[in-house]
Short mmCIF file of C-alpha atoms in Angstrom, two decimals:
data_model
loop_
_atom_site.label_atom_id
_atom_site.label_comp_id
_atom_site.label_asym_id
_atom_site.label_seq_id
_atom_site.Cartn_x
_atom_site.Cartn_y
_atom_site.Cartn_z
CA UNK G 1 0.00 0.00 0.00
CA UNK G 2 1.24 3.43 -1.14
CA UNK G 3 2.24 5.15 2.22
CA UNK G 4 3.02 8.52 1.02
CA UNK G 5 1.47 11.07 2.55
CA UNK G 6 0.41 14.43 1.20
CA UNK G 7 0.02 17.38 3.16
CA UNK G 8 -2.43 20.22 2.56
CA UNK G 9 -2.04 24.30 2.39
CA UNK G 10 -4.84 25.13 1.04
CA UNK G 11 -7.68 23.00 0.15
CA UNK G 12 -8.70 23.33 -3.97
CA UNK G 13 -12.14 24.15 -3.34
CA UNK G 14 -13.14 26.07 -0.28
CA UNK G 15 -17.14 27.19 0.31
CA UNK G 16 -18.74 29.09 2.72
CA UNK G 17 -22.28 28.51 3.63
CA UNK G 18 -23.20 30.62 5.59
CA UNK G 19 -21.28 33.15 7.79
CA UNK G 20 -22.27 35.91 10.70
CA UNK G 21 -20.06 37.89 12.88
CA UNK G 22 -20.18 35.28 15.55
CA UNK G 23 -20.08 31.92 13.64
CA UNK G 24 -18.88 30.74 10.16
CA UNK G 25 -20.26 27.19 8.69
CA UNK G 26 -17.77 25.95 5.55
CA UNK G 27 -17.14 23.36 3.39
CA UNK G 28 -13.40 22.03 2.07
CA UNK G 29 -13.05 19.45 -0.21
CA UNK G 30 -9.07 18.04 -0.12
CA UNK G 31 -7.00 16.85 -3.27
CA UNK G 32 -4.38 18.52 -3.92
CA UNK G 33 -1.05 18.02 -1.87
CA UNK G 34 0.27 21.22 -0.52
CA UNK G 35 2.62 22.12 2.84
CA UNK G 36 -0.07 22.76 5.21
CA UNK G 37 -3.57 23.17 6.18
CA UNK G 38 -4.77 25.64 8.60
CA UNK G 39 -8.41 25.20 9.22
CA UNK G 40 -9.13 28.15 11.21
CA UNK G 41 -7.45 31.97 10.42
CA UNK G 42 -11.35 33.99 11.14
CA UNK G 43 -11.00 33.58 14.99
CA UNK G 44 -7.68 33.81 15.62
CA UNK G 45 -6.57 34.80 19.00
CA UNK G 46 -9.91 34.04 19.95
CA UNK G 47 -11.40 30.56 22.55
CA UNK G 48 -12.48 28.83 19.48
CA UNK G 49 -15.22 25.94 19.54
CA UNK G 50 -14.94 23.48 16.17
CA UNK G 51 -17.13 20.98 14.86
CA UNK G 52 -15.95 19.10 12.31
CA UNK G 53 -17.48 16.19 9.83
CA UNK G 54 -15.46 14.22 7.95
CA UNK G 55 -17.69 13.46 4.50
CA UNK G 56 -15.37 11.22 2.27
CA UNK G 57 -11.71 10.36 2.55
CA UNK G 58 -9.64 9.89 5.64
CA UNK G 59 -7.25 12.70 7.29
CA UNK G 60 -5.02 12.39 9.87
CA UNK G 61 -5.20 15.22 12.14
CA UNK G 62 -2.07 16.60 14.45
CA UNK G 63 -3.08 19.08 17.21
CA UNK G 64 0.00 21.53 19.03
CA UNK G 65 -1.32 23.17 22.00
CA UNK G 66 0.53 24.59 24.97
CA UNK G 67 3.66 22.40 23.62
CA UNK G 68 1.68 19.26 23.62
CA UNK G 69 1.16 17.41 20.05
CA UNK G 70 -1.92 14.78 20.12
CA UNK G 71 -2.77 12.87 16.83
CA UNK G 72 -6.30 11.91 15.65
CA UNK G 73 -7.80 10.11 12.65
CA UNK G 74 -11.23 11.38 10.99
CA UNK G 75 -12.11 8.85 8.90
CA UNK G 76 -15.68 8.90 6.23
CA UNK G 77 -18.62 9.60 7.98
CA UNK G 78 -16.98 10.54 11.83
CA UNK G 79 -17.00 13.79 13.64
CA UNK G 80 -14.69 15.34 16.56
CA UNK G 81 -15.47 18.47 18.60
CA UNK G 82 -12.42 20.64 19.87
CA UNK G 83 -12.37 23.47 22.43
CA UNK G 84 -9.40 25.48 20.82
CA UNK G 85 -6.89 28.60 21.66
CA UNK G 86 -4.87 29.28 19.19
CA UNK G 87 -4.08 25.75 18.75
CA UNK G 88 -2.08 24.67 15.35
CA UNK G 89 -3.88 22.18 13.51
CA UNK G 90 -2.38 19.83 10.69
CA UNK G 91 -4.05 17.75 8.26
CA UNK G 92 -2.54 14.98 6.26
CA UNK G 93 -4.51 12.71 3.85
CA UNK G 94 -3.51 9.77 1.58
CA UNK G 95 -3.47 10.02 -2.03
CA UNK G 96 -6.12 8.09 -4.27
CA UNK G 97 -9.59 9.30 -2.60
CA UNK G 98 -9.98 13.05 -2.28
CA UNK G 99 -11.44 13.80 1.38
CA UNK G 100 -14.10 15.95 2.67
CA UNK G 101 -15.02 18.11 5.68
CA UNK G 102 -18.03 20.44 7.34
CA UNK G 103 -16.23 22.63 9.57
CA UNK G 104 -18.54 25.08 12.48
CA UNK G 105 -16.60 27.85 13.95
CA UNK G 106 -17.71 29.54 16.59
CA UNK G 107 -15.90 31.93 19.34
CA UNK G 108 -16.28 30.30 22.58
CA UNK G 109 -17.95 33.66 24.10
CA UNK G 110 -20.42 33.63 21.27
CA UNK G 111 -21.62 30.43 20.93
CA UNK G 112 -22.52 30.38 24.98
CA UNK G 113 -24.72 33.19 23.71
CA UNK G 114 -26.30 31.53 20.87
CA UNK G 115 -27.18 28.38 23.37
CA UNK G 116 -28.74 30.45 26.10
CA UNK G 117 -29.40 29.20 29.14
CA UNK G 118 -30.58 25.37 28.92
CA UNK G 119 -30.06 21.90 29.83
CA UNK G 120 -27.84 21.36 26.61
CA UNK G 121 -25.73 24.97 27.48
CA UNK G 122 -25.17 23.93 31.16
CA UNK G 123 -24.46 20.25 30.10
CA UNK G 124 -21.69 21.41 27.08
CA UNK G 125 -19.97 24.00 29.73
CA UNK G 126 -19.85 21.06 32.42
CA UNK G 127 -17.72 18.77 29.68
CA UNK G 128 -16.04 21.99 28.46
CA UNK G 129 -14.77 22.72 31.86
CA UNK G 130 -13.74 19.18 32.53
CA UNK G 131 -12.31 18.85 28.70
CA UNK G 132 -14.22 15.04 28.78
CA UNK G 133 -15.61 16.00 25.24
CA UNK G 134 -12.66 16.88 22.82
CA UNK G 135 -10.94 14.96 21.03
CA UNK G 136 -13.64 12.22 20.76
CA UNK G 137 -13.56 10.97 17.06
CA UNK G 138 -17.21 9.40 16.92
CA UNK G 139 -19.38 8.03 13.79
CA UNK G 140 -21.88 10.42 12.06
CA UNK G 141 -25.27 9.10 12.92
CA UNK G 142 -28.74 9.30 10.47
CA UNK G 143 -29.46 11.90 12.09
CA UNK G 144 -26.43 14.05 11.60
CA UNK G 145 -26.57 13.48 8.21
CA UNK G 146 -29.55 14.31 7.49
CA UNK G 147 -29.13 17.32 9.16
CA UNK G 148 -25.80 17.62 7.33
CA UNK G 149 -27.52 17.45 3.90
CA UNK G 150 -30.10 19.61 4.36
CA UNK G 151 -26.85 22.29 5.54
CA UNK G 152 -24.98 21.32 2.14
CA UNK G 153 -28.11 21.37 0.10
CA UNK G 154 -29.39 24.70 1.58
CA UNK G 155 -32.49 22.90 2.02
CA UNK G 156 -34.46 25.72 4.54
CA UNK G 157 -37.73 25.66 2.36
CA UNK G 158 -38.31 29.19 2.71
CA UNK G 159 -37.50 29.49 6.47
CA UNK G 160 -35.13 32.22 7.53
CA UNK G 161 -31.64 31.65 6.96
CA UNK G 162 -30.40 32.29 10.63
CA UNK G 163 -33.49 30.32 12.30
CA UNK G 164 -32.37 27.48 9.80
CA UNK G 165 -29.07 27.27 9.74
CA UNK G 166 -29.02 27.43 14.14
CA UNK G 167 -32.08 24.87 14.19
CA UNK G 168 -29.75 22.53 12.09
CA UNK G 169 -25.92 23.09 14.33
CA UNK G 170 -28.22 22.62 17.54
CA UNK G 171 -29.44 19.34 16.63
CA UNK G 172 -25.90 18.79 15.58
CA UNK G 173 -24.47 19.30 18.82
CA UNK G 174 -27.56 17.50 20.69
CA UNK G 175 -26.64 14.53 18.45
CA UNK G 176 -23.22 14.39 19.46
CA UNK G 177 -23.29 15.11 22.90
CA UNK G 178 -26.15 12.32 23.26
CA UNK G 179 -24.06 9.90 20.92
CA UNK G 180 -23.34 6.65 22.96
CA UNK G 181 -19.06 6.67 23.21
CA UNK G 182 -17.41 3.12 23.88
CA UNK G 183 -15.78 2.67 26.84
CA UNK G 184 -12.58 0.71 27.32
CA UNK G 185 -12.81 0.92 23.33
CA UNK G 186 -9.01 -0.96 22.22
CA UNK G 187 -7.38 1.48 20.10
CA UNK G 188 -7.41 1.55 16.18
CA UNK G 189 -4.29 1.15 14.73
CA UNK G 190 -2.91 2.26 11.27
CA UNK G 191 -3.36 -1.42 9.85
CA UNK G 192 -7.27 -1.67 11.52
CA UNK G 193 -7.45 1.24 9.03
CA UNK G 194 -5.76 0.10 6.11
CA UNK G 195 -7.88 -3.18 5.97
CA UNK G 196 -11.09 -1.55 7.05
CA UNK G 197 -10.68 1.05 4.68
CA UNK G 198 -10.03 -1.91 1.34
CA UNK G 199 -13.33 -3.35 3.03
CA UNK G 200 -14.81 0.36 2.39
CA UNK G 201 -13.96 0.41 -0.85
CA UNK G 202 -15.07 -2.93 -1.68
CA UNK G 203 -18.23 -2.20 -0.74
CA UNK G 204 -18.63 0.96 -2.11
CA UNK G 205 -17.92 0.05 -5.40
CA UNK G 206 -20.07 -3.15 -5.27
CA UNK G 207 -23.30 -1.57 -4.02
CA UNK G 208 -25.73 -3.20 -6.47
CA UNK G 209 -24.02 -7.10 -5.58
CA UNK G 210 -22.21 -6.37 -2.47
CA UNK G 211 -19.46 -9.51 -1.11
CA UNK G 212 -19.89 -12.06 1.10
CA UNK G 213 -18.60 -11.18 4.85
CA UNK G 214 -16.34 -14.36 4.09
CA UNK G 215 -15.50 -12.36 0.91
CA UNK G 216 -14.59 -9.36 2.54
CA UNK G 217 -12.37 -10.98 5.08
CA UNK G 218 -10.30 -12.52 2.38
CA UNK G 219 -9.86 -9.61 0.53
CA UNK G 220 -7.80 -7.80 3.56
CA UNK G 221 -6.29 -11.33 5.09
CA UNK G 222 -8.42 -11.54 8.08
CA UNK G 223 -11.10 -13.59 9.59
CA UNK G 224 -14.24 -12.97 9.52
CA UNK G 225 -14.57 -12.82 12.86
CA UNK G 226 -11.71 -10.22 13.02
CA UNK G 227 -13.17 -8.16 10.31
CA UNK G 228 -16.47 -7.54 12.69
CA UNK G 229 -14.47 -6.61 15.26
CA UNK G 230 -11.63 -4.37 13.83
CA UNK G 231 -14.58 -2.67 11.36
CA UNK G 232 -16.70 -0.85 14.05
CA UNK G 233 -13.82 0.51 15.91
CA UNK G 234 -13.29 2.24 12.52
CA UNK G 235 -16.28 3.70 11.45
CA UNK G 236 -18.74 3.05 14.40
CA UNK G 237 -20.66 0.37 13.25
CA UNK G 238 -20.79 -3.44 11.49
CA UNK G 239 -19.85 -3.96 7.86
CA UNK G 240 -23.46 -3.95 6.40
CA UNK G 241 -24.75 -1.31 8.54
CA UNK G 242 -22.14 0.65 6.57
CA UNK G 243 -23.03 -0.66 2.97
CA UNK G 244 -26.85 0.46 4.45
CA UNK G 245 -25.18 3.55 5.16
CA UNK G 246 -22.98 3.43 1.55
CA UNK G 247 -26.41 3.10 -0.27
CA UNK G 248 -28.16 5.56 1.48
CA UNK G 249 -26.30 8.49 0.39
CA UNK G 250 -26.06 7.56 -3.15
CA UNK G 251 -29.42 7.41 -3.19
CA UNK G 252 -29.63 10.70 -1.81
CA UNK G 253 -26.97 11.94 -4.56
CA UNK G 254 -29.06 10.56 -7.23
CA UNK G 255 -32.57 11.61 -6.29
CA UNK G 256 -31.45 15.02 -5.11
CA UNK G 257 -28.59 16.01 -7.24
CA UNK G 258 -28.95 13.71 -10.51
CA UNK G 259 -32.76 14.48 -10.72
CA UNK G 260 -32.84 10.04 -10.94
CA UNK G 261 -36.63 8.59 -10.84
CA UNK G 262 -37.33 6.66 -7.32
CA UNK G 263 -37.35 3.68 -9.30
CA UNK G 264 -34.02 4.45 -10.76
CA UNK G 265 -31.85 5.37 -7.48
CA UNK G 266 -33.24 2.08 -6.07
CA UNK G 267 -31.78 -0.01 -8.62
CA UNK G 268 -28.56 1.61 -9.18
CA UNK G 269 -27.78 1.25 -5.28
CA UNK G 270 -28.62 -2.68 -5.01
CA UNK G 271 -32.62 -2.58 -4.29
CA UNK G 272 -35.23 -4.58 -6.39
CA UNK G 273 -37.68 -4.04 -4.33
CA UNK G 274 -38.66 -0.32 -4.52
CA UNK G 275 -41.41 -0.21 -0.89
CA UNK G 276 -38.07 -1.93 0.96
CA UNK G 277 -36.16 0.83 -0.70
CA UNK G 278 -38.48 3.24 -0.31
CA UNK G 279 -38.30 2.01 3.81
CA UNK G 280 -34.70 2.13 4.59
CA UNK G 281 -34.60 5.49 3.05
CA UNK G 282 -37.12 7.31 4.88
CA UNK G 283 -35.93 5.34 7.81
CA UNK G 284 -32.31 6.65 7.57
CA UNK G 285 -33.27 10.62 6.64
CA UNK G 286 -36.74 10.97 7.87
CA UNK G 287 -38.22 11.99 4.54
CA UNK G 288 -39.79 9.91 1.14
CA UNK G 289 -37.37 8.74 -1.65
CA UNK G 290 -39.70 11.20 -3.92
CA UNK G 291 -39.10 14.10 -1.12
CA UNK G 292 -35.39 14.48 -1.74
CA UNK G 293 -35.62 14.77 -5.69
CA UNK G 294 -36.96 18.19 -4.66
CA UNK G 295 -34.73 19.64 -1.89
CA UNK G 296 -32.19 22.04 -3.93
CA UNK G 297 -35.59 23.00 -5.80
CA UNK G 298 -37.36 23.68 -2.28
CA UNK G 299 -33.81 25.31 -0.83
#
């Protein structure tokens, strides 16, 4: 396996969504190598709290604060939540699969402001104080990602920008800080994410006539048993919860952004029957296969 990594300067397509004096919500898509990659320069000098969703691809993420260097992977479809001052952040990623993020700045001050004062505000400033939050790489749930889409696709249906945009980063946060995190969870090493990640590919490229467990566990050299035990440590759940997952968001990119009939998106990701189709989809994003053909329309 190439091992070469690339680092990144400036990312080759940078977007913002939607920005205020107080907050900033942005998109960066990575591909290109570069020297470095500074993912905050609006808030500097400034307590800085930073959400971050990892989309697609895998970066490797190196945080110096206060002289101390900590390491962290975000891998597809995982999220971390730092507490920052000035902190230098470093991303690497490894050629072959251009990577992703969602990045939410706010300054500490503000975003206390924005909460108010509530059971989520008081709960946050509890783990803030007591730092048990950061640095937490957890999976993206349904739920973040549908509100993640809806962000992306500018989906606010004629609702006010600001009421939108803060109704969407508050179930965000409610999501993660209710999200379930493993305890005594064995560490994931660099080769849990080199095999995990061929299983990834494997699947995503076989949606419509996915592999056998058994198959999957031979293509990286493991057991099967291994496999199910080294793949949720990576991205937070079993191997065909994640092709579930896989299939989902194609969908999603075919009804909403390719305009495909229901019928269509069901058989491209691996469904012949379109009501079972039509089930897991409004069961992962909370709306009808036919419903998300007309989100950027609605947006």
């Amino acid at each position: 396996m190439d091992k070469a990594v690339h680092c990144l300067k400036n990312c080759n397509n940078f977007k913002c969504i939607w920005s205020k004096d107080d907050m900033e919500i942005s998109c960066r898509d990575f591909c290109v190598p570069e020297q470095n990659c500074s993912l905050h320069q609006r808030f500097c000098g400034r307590k800085i709290i930073m959400f971050l969703y990892c989309l697609t691809g895998e970066l490797d993420m190196t945080v110096v604060e206060d002289g101390r260097t900590s390491e962290h992977c975000l891998f597809a479809h995982s999220c971390n939540m730092n507490y920052t001052l000035n902190c230098q952040y470093r991303l690497e990623y490894r050629g072959g699969k251009p990577a992703q993020i969602l990045q939410i700045l706010f300054p500490y001050k503000s975003f206390l402001n924005i909460l108010g004062k509530n059971e989520i505000s008081a709960r946050l400033q509890s783990l803030i104080k007591n730092r048990k939050i950061f640095n937490q790489i957890k999976p993206i749930t349904p739920a973040m990602h549908l509100s993640i889409n809806q962000i992306m696709g500018h989906s606010s249906h004629g609702i006010s920008p600001n009421f939108f945009f803060m109704a969407k980063i508050m179930e965000l946060i409610n999501c993660m800080l209710n999200g379930k995190t493993e305890k005594n969870r064995s560490p994931v090493t660099r080769l849990d994410r080199e095999q995990t990640g061929k299983v990834s590919a494997m699947l995503e490229n076989n949606l419509e006539d996915p592999p056998s467990l058994n198959e999957l566990a031979k293509h990286v050299g493991v057991s099967p048993a291994k496999l199910k035990q080294i793949f949720p440590r990576v991205y937070g759940m079993p191997p065909y919860a994640y092709l579930r997952k896989l299939r989902m968001e194609k969908a999603m990119y075919f009804l909403d952004n390719k305009k495909m009939s229901v019928t269509e998106a069901a058989y491209e990701v691996g469904y012949s029957s379109l009501s079972h189709f039509s089930c897991a989809f409004a069961k992962y994003f909370g709306m009808k296969p036919s419903e998300a053909r007309h989100l950027k329309k609605s947006g």
